[in-house]
Coordinates of C-alpha atoms in Angstrom, one line a residue:
Chain A
X1 CA 106.4 99.6 73.2
X2 CA 106.4 96.1 73.5
X3 CA 109.5 95.5 71.4
X4 CA 111.1 98.0 74.5
X5 CA 109.6 95.7 77.2
X6 CA 110.6 92.8 76.1
X7 CA 114.0 93.8 75.5
X8 CA 114.2 94.8 79.3
X9 CA 113.0 91.3 80.4
X10 CA 116.0 90.1 77.9
X11 CA 118.7 92.3 79.5
X12 CA 117.1 91.6 83.2
X13 CA 117.6 87.6 82.1
X14 CA 121.2 88.1 80.9
X15 CA 122.4 90.2 83.9
X16 CA 121.0 87.5 86.5
X17 CA 122.6 85.0 84.3
X18 CA 125.7 86.8 84.4
X19 CA 125.6 86.6 88.1
X20 CA 125.1 83.0 88.3
X21 CA 128.5 82.6 85.9
X22 CA 130.0 84.7 88.6
X23 CA 128.4 82.6 91.7
X24 CA 129.4 79.1 89.5
X25 CA 132.9 80.2 89.5
X26 CA 133.7 80.1 92.6
X27 CA 131.2 76.6 93.3
X28 CA 133.9 75.5 90.6
X29 CA 136.8 76.6 92.6
X30 CA 135.7 75.3 95.9
X31 CA 134.9 72.0 94.1
X32 CA 138.4 72.2 92.1
X33 CA 140.6 73.0 95.6
X34 CA 138.8 70.0 96.8
X35 CA 140.1 67.7 94.2
X36 CA 142.8 68.8 94.4
X37 CA 143.6 68.0 97.7
X38 CA 142.0 64.8 97.5
X39 CA 144.6 64.0 94.9
X40 CA 142.2 63.6 92.0
X41 CA 143.4 65.0 89.6
X42 CA 142.1 64.2 86.8
X43 CA 138.6 65.6 88.0
X44 CA 140.5 68.7 88.8
X45 CA 141.6 69.2 85.3
X46 CA 137.7 68.7 84.6
X47 CA 137.4 71.7 86.7
X48 CA 140.0 73.9 84.7
X49 CA 138.3 73.3 81.3
X50 CA 135.0 74.2 83.2
X51 CA 136.5 77.6 84.3
X52 CA 137.8 78.4 81.4
X53 CA 134.4 78.0 79.5
X54 CA 132.3 79.7 82.0
X55 CA 134.8 83.0 81.7
X56 CA 134.4 82.8 78.0
X57 CA 130.4 82.6 78.4
X58 CA 130.4 84.9 81.2
X59 CA 132.5 87.7 79.0
X60 CA 130.1 87.3 76.2
X61 CA 126.8 88.2 78.4
X62 CA 128.9 91.2 79.6
X63 CA 129.7 92.4 76.2
X64 CA 126.2 91.8 75.0
X65 CA 124.8 93.8 78.4
X66 CA 127.3 96.7 77.5
X67 CA 126.4 96.8 74.0
X68 CA 122.5 96.7 74.9
X69 CA 123.2 99.3 77.6
X70 CA 124.6 101.7 75.6
X71 CA 123.3 101.5 71.7
X72 CA 119.3 100.9 73.7
X73 CA 120.0 104.1 76.0
X74 CA 118.6 102.3 79.1
X75 CA 119.0 102.8 82.0
X76 CA 121.0 106.5 81.3
X77 CA 121.5 107.1 84.8
X78 CA 122.6 104.1 86.5
X79 CA 124.6 102.0 83.3
X80 CA 127.8 103.4 84.1
X81 CA 127.7 102.2 87.4
X82 CA 125.6 98.9 86.2
X83 CA 129.1 98.4 83.7
X84 CA 131.3 98.9 86.4
X85 CA 129.8 96.6 88.7
X86 CA 129.8 93.8 86.0
X87 CA 133.4 94.8 85.0
X88 CA 134.4 94.7 88.6
X89 CA 132.8 90.9 89.0
X90 CA 134.5 89.9 86.1
X91 CA 137.8 90.2 88.0
X92 CA 136.1 88.1 90.2
X93 CA 135.8 85.0 87.3
X94 CA 139.8 86.0 86.2
X95 CA 141.0 85.5 89.5
X96 CA 139.6 82.2 90.2
X97 CA 140.4 81.1 86.7
X98 CA 144.2 82.3 87.1
X99 CA 144.0 80.6 90.7
X100 CA 142.7 76.9 89.5
X101 CA 145.4 77.2 86.2
X102 CA 148.3 77.9 88.9
X103 CA 147.5 75.0 90.9
X104 CA 147.5 72.9 87.2
X105 CA 150.5 74.4 86.6
X106 CA 152.6 74.7 89.4
X107 CA 151.3 71.7 91.1
X108 CA 152.2 72.8 94.3
X109 CA 152.6 70.3 96.8
X110 CA 150.2 70.9 100.1
X111 CA 151.7 69.2 103.1
X112 CA 148.9 67.4 105.4
X113 CA 149.4 69.8 108.7
X114 CA 147.8 72.8 106.4
X115 CA 145.4 71.0 103.9
X116 CA 142.6 71.4 106.5
X117 CA 143.2 75.6 106.5
X118 CA 143.5 75.4 102.5
X119 CA 140.0 73.6 102.7
X120 CA 138.5 76.4 105.0
X121 CA 140.0 79.0 102.8
X122 CA 138.0 77.6 100.0
X123 CA 134.9 76.9 101.6
X124 CA 135.3 80.6 102.7
X125 CA 136.2 81.7 99.4
X126 CA 133.1 80.5 98.2
X127 CA 130.8 82.4 100.7
X128 CA 132.5 85.3 100.3
X129 CA 131.4 84.8 96.6
X130 CA 128.3 83.6 97.3
X131 CA 126.9 87.0 99.5
X132 CA 128.9 89.7 96.8
X133 CA 126.3 88.2 94.4
X134 CA 123.8 88.4 96.7
X135 CA 124.4 91.5 97.2
X136 CA 125.5 92.6 93.4
X137 CA 121.1 91.0 92.7
X138 CA 119.7 93.2 95.4
X139 CA 121.7 96.2 94.1
X140 CA 119.2 95.6 90.7
X141 CA 115.6 94.4 92.8
X142 CA 115.7 95.4 96.8
X143 CA 118.1 97.5 97.8
X144 CA 117.7 97.5 101.4
X145 CA 119.3 94.3 101.5
X146 CA 122.4 95.2 99.7
X147 CA 124.4 96.0 103.3
X148 CA 123.3 93.1 104.8
X149 CA 125.0 91.0 102.1
X150 CA 127.8 93.4 102.1
X151 CA 128.6 92.6 105.7
X152 CA 128.2 89.0 105.3
X153 CA 131.4 89.6 102.4
X154 CA 133.0 91.3 104.8
X155 CA 132.7 88.5 107.2
X156 CA 134.0 85.7 105.0
X157 CA 136.9 87.6 103.5
X158 CA 137.9 88.6 107.6
X159 CA 137.8 85.0 108.2
X160 CA 140.0 84.2 104.9
X161 CA 142.5 86.7 106.0
X162 CA 143.2 85.3 109.1
X163 CA 143.4 81.6 107.5
X164 CA 146.3 83.1 105.4
X165 CA 147.5 84.7 108.3
X166 CA 147.4 80.8 109.9
X167 CA 149.2 79.5 106.8
X168 CA 151.8 81.4 106.7
X169 CA 152.7 81.6 110.1
X170 CA 152.7 77.7 109.7
X171 CA 154.8 77.4 107.2
X172 CA 156.9 79.8 108.3
X173 CA 157.5 78.3 111.6
X174 CA 157.1 74.6 111.0
X175 CA 159.8 72.1 110.8
X176 CA 158.0 69.7 109.0
X177 CA 159.0 71.7 105.4
X178 CA 162.6 71.4 104.3
X179 CA 163.2 73.9 101.4
X180 CA 162.2 77.9 101.5
X181 CA 161.0 77.5 98.3
X182 CA 158.2 75.3 99.2
X183 CA 157.0 77.7 102.0
X184 CA 157.5 80.7 100.1
X185 CA 155.4 78.8 97.8
X186 CA 152.8 77.9 100.1
X187 CA 152.8 81.4 101.0
X188 CA 152.1 82.2 97.7
X189 CA 149.1 79.9 96.9
X190 CA 147.5 81.7 99.9
X191 CA 148.1 85.0 99.3
X192 CA 146.5 84.4 95.6
X193 CA 143.8 82.5 97.1
X194 CA 143.1 85.3 99.3
X195 CA 142.7 87.8 96.2
X196 CA 139.3 86.6 95.2
X197 CA 138.1 87.6 98.5
X198 CA 139.7 90.7 98.4
X199 CA 138.3 91.3 95.0
X200 CA 134.9 90.6 96.2
X201 CA 135.1 93.0 98.7
X202 CA 136.3 95.8 96.7
X203 CA 133.5 95.0 94.4
X204 CA 131.2 95.7 98.0
X205 CA 133.1 98.8 98.6
X206 CA 131.7 99.9 95.3
X207 CA 128.5 98.5 95.0
X208 CA 127.6 100.6 98.6
X209 CA 128.6 103.9 96.6
X210 CA 126.2 102.8 93.8
X211 CA 123.4 102.3 96.2
X212 CA 123.9 105.6 97.6
X213 CA 123.6 107.1 93.9
X214 CA 120.5 105.2 93.2
X215 CA 118.9 106.5 96.6
X216 CA 116.1 108.6 95.5
Chain B
X1 CA 92.5 139.8 58.7
X2 CA 96.0 140.8 58.4
X3 CA 95.2 143.5 60.8
X4 CA 93.6 141.1 62.9
X5 CA 96.9 139.0 62.7
X6 CA 99.0 141.7 63.3
X7 CA 97.6 143.0 66.5
X8 CA 97.6 139.3 67.7
X9 CA 101.3 138.9 67.2
X10 CA 102.3 140.1 70.4
X11 CA 100.3 137.8 71.9
X12 CA 101.5 134.7 69.7
X13 CA 104.8 136.1 70.5
X14 CA 104.6 135.9 73.9
X15 CA 103.1 132.1 73.0
X16 CA 106.3 131.4 70.9
X17 CA 108.6 132.5 74.3
X18 CA 106.3 130.9 76.5
X19 CA 106.9 127.3 74.4
X20 CA 110.6 127.9 74.0
X21 CA 111.0 128.4 77.9
X22 CA 108.3 126.3 79.8
X23 CA 108.2 123.0 77.9
X24 CA 111.4 122.6 79.6
X25 CA 109.7 122.7 83.0
X26 CA 107.4 119.5 81.5
X27 CA 110.3 117.6 79.8
X28 CA 113.8 119.2 80.6
X29 CA 114.6 116.5 82.9
X30 CA 113.7 113.6 81.3
X31 CA 115.2 115.0 77.8
X32 CA 118.0 116.1 79.6
X33 CA 118.5 112.9 81.4
X34 CA 118.5 111.0 78.0
X35 CA 115.3 109.1 79.3
X36 CA 112.7 110.8 76.3
X37 CA 114.0 111.7 72.7
X38 CA 113.6 115.4 71.9
X39 CA 111.2 115.1 69.0
X40 CA 108.9 112.8 71.1
X41 CA 108.8 114.8 73.7
X42 CA 108.3 118.2 71.3
X43 CA 105.6 116.0 69.5
X44 CA 103.8 115.1 72.4
X45 CA 104.2 118.1 74.2
X46 CA 103.2 120.5 71.4
X47 CA 99.7 118.4 71.1
X48 CA 98.7 118.4 74.5
X49 CA 99.2 122.0 74.9
X50 CA 96.8 122.8 72.1
X51 CA 94.5 120.3 73.3
X52 CA 94.7 121.9 76.4
X53 CA 94.5 125.6 75.6
X54 CA 91.5 124.7 73.2
X55 CA 89.7 122.8 75.6
X56 CA 90.5 124.4 78.9
X57 CA 92.1 127.6 78.1
X58 CA 88.7 129.6 79.4
X59 CA 88.5 129.3 83.2
X60 CA 92.3 131.1 83.8
X61 CA 91.8 134.2 80.9
X62 CA 87.7 134.7 82.3
X63 CA 89.6 135.4 85.8
X64 CA 92.4 137.4 83.4
X65 CA 88.9 139.1 81.8
X66 CA 87.5 140.2 85.5
X67 CA 90.4 141.7 86.3
X68 CA 90.2 143.7 82.8
X69 CA 88.1 143.3 79.7
X70 CA 90.4 144.9 77.0
X71 CA 88.1 146.3 74.5
X72 CA 90.1 147.6 71.6
X73 CA 92.7 144.6 69.5
X74 CA 95.2 147.7 69.7
X75 CA 94.5 148.2 73.2
X76 CA 94.9 143.9 73.7
X77 CA 98.4 144.2 71.6
X78 CA 99.9 146.5 73.2
X79 CA 99.3 144.9 76.6
X80 CA 100.5 141.9 75.6
X81 CA 103.6 143.8 74.4
X82 CA 104.2 145.0 77.4
X83 CA 104.3 141.9 79.0
X84 CA 106.3 140.4 76.3
X85 CA 108.6 143.5 76.6
X86 CA 108.6 143.0 80.5
X87 CA 109.6 139.6 80.2
X88 CA 112.6 140.4 77.8
X89 CA 113.9 143.1 80.3
X90 CA 114.0 141.0 83.3
X91 CA 115.3 138.3 81.8
X92 CA 118.3 140.3 80.2
X93 CA 118.4 141.7 84.2
X94 CA 118.4 138.4 85.1
X95 CA 115.9 138.8 87.4
X96 CA 113.1 136.4 88.1
X97 CA 110.2 136.8 86.0
X98 CA 106.5 135.0 85.3
X99 CA 104.6 135.6 82.1
X100 CA 101.8 135.3 84.3
X101 CA 102.6 138.2 86.4
X102 CA 103.9 140.3 84.0
X103 CA 100.3 139.9 81.8
X104 CA 98.7 141.2 85.3
X105 CA 100.7 143.9 85.8
X106 CA 99.9 145.1 82.0
X107 CA 96.7 144.6 82.4
X108 CA 96.4 146.6 85.3
X109 CA 98.6 149.3 83.6
X110 CA 95.7 149.2 80.9
X111 CA 93.4 149.8 83.6
X112 CA 94.9 152.9 85.1
X113 CA 95.5 154.1 81.6
X114 CA 91.7 153.8 80.3
X115 CA 90.0 154.7 84.1
X116 CA 88.4 151.5 84.2
X117 CA 88.1 150.3 87.9
X118 CA 90.8 147.3 89.5
X119 CA 88.6 144.8 91.3
X120 CA 91.3 144.8 94.4
X121 CA 89.4 141.8 95.6
X122 CA 90.4 140.2 91.8
X123 CA 94.0 141.6 92.1
X124 CA 94.3 139.9 96.0
X125 CA 92.8 136.6 94.8
X126 CA 95.3 136.7 91.9
X127 CA 98.6 137.4 94.5
X128 CA 97.8 134.9 96.5
X129 CA 97.5 132.2 93.9
X130 CA 101.0 133.2 93.4
X131 CA 102.0 132.5 96.8
X132 CA 99.5 129.1 96.7
X133 CA 101.5 127.5 93.7
X134 CA 104.6 126.7 95.0
X135 CA 103.5 126.0 98.0
X136 CA 101.2 123.6 96.6
X137 CA 103.7 122.2 94.0
X138 CA 106.0 121.7 97.6
X139 CA 103.5 119.9 99.5
X140 CA 102.2 117.8 96.4
X141 CA 106.3 116.7 95.5
X142 CA 106.7 116.2 99.5
X143 CA 103.2 113.7 99.6
X144 CA 104.2 112.0 95.9
X145 CA 107.9 111.9 96.7
X146 CA 107.3 109.6 99.7
X147 CA 104.6 107.6 98.0
X148 CA 107.4 107.0 95.0
X149 CA 109.9 106.3 97.7
X150 CA 108.1 103.5 99.9
X151 CA 106.4 101.9 96.6
X152 CA 110.1 101.5 94.5
X153 CA 111.8 100.3 98.2
X154 CA 109.2 98.2 99.1
X155 CA 107.9 97.0 95.3
X156 CA 111.4 95.3 94.9
X157 CA 111.2 95.9 91.3
X158 CA 113.9 95.4 89.1
X159 CA 116.5 98.3 88.1
X160 CA 115.3 97.9 84.2
X161 CA 111.7 97.6 85.6
X162 CA 111.7 100.8 87.4
X163 CA 113.9 102.4 84.1
X164 CA 110.5 101.5 81.7
X165 CA 108.0 102.0 84.3
X166 CA 109.7 105.8 84.9
X167 CA 109.7 106.5 80.9
X168 CA 106.6 105.4 80.1
X169 CA 105.7 107.6 83.4
X170 CA 107.2 110.3 82.0
X171 CA 105.8 110.6 78.9
X172 CA 102.3 109.8 80.2
X173 CA 102.4 112.8 82.7
X174 CA 104.2 115.0 80.7
X175 CA 101.2 114.9 78.4
X176 CA 99.4 115.8 81.4
X177 CA 101.6 118.8 82.4
X178 CA 101.5 120.3 78.6
X179 CA 97.8 120.0 78.6
X180 CA 97.6 121.7 82.1
X181 CA 100.2 124.2 80.9
X182 CA 98.3 125.0 77.7
X183 CA 95.1 125.1 80.0
X184 CA 96.6 127.0 82.5
X185 CA 99.1 129.7 80.8
X186 CA 96.9 130.1 77.4
X187 CA 95.3 133.0 79.6
X188 CA 98.9 134.8 79.8
X189 CA 99.1 134.5 75.7
X190 CA 95.6 135.3 74.8
X191 CA 93.3 136.1 77.7
X192 CA 93.9 139.8 77.1
X193 CA 92.7 139.2 73.4
X194 CA 89.0 137.4 74.7
X195 CA 87.2 140.5 74.5
X196 CA 88.5 142.3 71.6
X197 CA 88.8 139.9 68.7
X198 CA 85.7 138.0 67.3
X199 CA 85.9 135.3 64.6
X200 CA 83.5 133.5 63.4
X201 CA 82.0 130.2 65.0
X202 CA 83.3 127.0 63.2
X203 CA 81.5 124.4 62.6
X204 CA 82.5 120.6 61.7
X205 CA 79.8 118.5 60.3
X206 CA 77.3 120.3 62.8
X207 CA 78.5 118.5 65.5
X208 CA 81.4 120.3 67.1
X209 CA 81.4 123.8 66.9
X210 CA 84.7 126.0 67.4
X211 CA 83.9 129.0 69.3
X212 CA 85.6 132.3 68.6
X213 CA 87.7 131.9 72.0
X214 CA 88.4 128.7 71.4
X215 CA 89.8 129.7 67.6
X216 CA 92.0 132.3 69.5
X217 CA 93.4 130.1 72.0
X218 CA 94.1 127.2 69.0
X219 CA 96.5 130.4 67.0
X220 CA 98.0 131.1 70.7
X221 CA 98.6 127.3 71.4
X222 CA 99.9 126.6 67.6
X223 CA 102.3 129.6 69.1
X224 CA 103.3 127.6 72.0
X225 CA 103.9 124.8 69.9
X226 CA 106.3 126.1 67.4
X227 CA 108.1 127.8 70.4
X228 CA 108.6 124.1 71.6
X229 CA 109.4 122.6 68.3
X230 CA 112.1 125.9 67.3
X231 CA 113.2 127.1 70.6
X232 CA 113.4 124.6 73.4
X233 CA 115.3 121.5 72.5
X234 CA 118.5 124.1 74.3
X235 CA 116.9 125.1 77.0
X236 CA 115.9 121.5 78.1
X237 CA 118.6 120.0 77.7
X238 CA 120.1 122.5 80.1
X239 CA 117.3 122.0 82.8
X240 CA 117.9 118.6 82.6
X241 CA 121.9 118.2 82.0
X242 CA 123.2 121.2 84.7
X243 CA 121.4 124.3 86.7
X244 CA 119.5 121.1 88.4
X245 CA 120.8 117.6 88.5
X246 CA 117.0 115.6 88.7
X247 CA 116.9 111.9 88.6
X248 CA 114.8 110.3 86.3
X249 CA 112.2 109.2 89.2
X250 CA 112.5 113.3 91.5
X251 CA 112.1 115.0 87.6
X252 CA 108.9 112.2 87.5
X253 CA 108.1 113.6 91.3
X254 CA 108.4 117.0 90.1
X255 CA 106.6 117.0 86.6
X256 CA 103.8 115.4 88.2
X257 CA 103.4 117.7 91.3
X258 CA 103.5 121.0 89.2
X259 CA 100.9 119.5 86.2
X260 CA 98.7 119.3 89.1
X261 CA 99.2 122.3 90.8
X262 CA 99.1 124.0 87.2
X263 CA 95.8 121.7 86.5
X264 CA 94.0 123.0 90.0
X265 CA 94.9 126.3 88.6
X266 CA 92.9 125.6 85.2
X267 CA 90.4 123.1 85.7
X268 CA 86.8 124.1 85.8
X269 CA 85.5 121.3 86.0
X270 CA 87.2 121.2 89.4
X271 CA 86.3 124.4 90.3
X272 CA 82.7 123.9 89.6
X273 CA 82.8 120.3 91.9
X274 CA 84.4 122.5 95.0
X275 CA 81.6 125.3 94.4
X276 CA 78.6 122.4 94.2
X277 CA 80.4 120.8 97.5
X278 CA 80.3 124.0 99.4
X279 CA 84.0 123.7 99.4
X280 CA 86.2 127.1 98.9
X281 CA 87.2 126.6 95.0
X282 CA 90.7 127.0 93.7
X283 CA 90.7 130.1 91.7
X284 CA 91.2 129.6 88.1
X285 CA 94.4 131.7 87.2
X286 CA 97.6 131.9 84.9
X287 CA 100.3 130.6 87.2
X288 CA 103.8 130.3 86.9
X289 CA 105.0 127.0 86.1
X290 CA 108.2 127.6 86.4
X291 CA 107.6 129.0 90.2
X292 CA 105.8 125.7 90.8
X293 CA 108.5 123.8 89.2
X294 CA 110.9 125.5 92.0
X295 CA 108.6 125.0 95.1
X296 CA 108.4 121.2 93.7
X297 CA 112.3 120.5 94.2
X298 CA 112.1 122.1 97.5
X299 CA 109.2 120.0 98.5
X300 CA 111.7 116.7 97.3
X301 CA 114.6 118.8 99.7
X302 CA 112.3 118.7 102.2
X303 CA 111.1 115.0 101.7
X304 CA 114.9 114.0 101.5
X305 CA 115.5 116.0 105.3
X306 CA 117.5 118.6 103.9
X307 CA 117.8 121.5 106.5
X308 CA 118.9 124.4 105.0
X309 CA 115.8 125.4 102.7
X310 CA 117.7 127.6 100.5
X311 CA 115.7 131.4 101.6
X312 CA 117.5 133.1 98.9
X313 CA 115.7 131.2 95.9
X314 CA 112.2 131.9 98.1
X315 CA 112.9 135.5 98.3
X316 CA 114.0 135.9 94.8
X317 CA 110.5 134.3 93.8
X318 CA 109.0 136.7 96.1
X319 CA 111.0 139.8 94.3
X320 CA 109.8 139.0 91.3
X321 CA 105.8 138.7 92.5
X322 CA 106.3 142.5 93.5
X323 CA 108.2 143.9 90.7
X324 CA 107.2 141.7 87.7
X325 CA 104.1 143.1 87.9
X326 CA 105.0 147.2 88.8
X327 CA 107.1 147.2 86.2
X328 CA 104.6 145.3 83.9
X329 CA 102.4 147.9 84.8
X330 CA 104.7 150.9 84.1
X331 CA 105.2 149.6 80.8
X332 CA 102.1 149.0 79.7
X333 CA 101.0 152.3 80.6
X334 CA 103.7 154.0 78.6
X335 CA 103.3 152.2 75.4
X336 CA 99.7 152.9 75.5
X337 CA 100.5 156.6 75.5
X338 CA 102.8 155.9 72.8
X339 CA 100.3 154.0 70.6
X340 CA 97.5 156.4 71.4
X341 CA 99.2 159.6 71.3
X342 CA 102.2 158.6 68.6
X343 CA 100.8 156.0 66.6
X344 CA 97.1 157.3 66.8
X345 CA 95.3 153.9 67.5
X346 CA 92.0 153.7 69.9
X347 CA 93.8 151.5 72.9
X348 CA 90.3 151.7 74.7
X349 CA 86.8 152.3 74.4

């Protein structure tokens, strides 16, 4: 019995640690975008390296949790949902990492007149993921709060969408950009950044279903 | 000894079928939802069923004795056989049936056959408990469900901890439920043999004496436990995963409330406590654990705000209350007639 409890406590810590990694990925993303926009490329590359390591570690924890859930027959009723939640959250880390890599590979030139929008967008993405992690944490220990955090996720996701639209409108209406390729590239980056909050929103939708399933 | 065992065989068969079917009411959801392994459930269930039967089984069987004190072993054999046949035929015909109700009908059949009077006040008391049993289980489940719900929502316990606590609670409550099932339902299995069989008392080191009735109940308890080990796995898996989909926590509510009901109807201590305090006591009568479970599930449905109560379920249970004893009484009468006139055995004195 003692072994069973210590196993449960360890698993609790691992899930907590996994959620911390998801949150950290968004913080690294925010910092990376700021560094990139400020032209601090060396620091930006350090962030890229950091998120690569973080993703590997998060994958390891996720696999460990899955293994334990199924081999030790834990939470038989909810383990499918827990597993799906962790898989969905993994997509947030994946998309975030890919976005930073894209900045590193393509090195898009962000004109000054939309830098502020990109910065704001990265901040709202950070907040979206932060509230998503809060919602996921609440799913495990305070289900009443899941909807409150989910509403915040939806709010910030909406703000990100607005900024995405603003950037797209600006780049295609300004005469400060010379080529179509520049405009298309900036649109692409705005869309891909917004994808992070879109993924967060879809995880929230799944969470709300999981909550209904867990209601006794 | 062989003769005694032969005559006890119908009761032992009833015990075996009780173990095979009713253990699922206690551990079905836990095993079906894979919260507890079958072997763990069966071991706990078997041990506590036997303890319950030996320690607290006399209360409910005493009431059956008042209904009809069957005074020959052959008579008791026939009455238990009639109850078993009733359960068998009604199950075949997919009609709701309870061993508790079948045995009562069979005893009344013996009263008719032997010309013994049937105490109507006892019959009324027993029938009242059949109605009271699911109603009480419903009430308990309603209350316990809300207590659990409020606790879980406000305690902010981690999902994994809730899971651990639920597993432990399912084991503890399962043990209590098995004890109560043994204490309450042993009367169905061995109650009719109490008057007619007499084993010499066994003394263990001069400290503990096992009476004839306790030995009888021990045999019955073992028969029930054998039923649990040999045949309840399939029933448990079916109950847990297909017929009623209960979450581990709602399963815990169901088992707790139905176990409490079984305990109330079998605890002599509570009975005496109520009497000594001038409170109307709950009669000690064997009741149906399946009907208690159905009552508890309805209680949970009500607590969840279900507006459409499945009246057909309640209707089917009520049909069982009426038909089971009548059919059992008729079968008992006929089999007693055959035993007396074809096999030339003395079925009453």
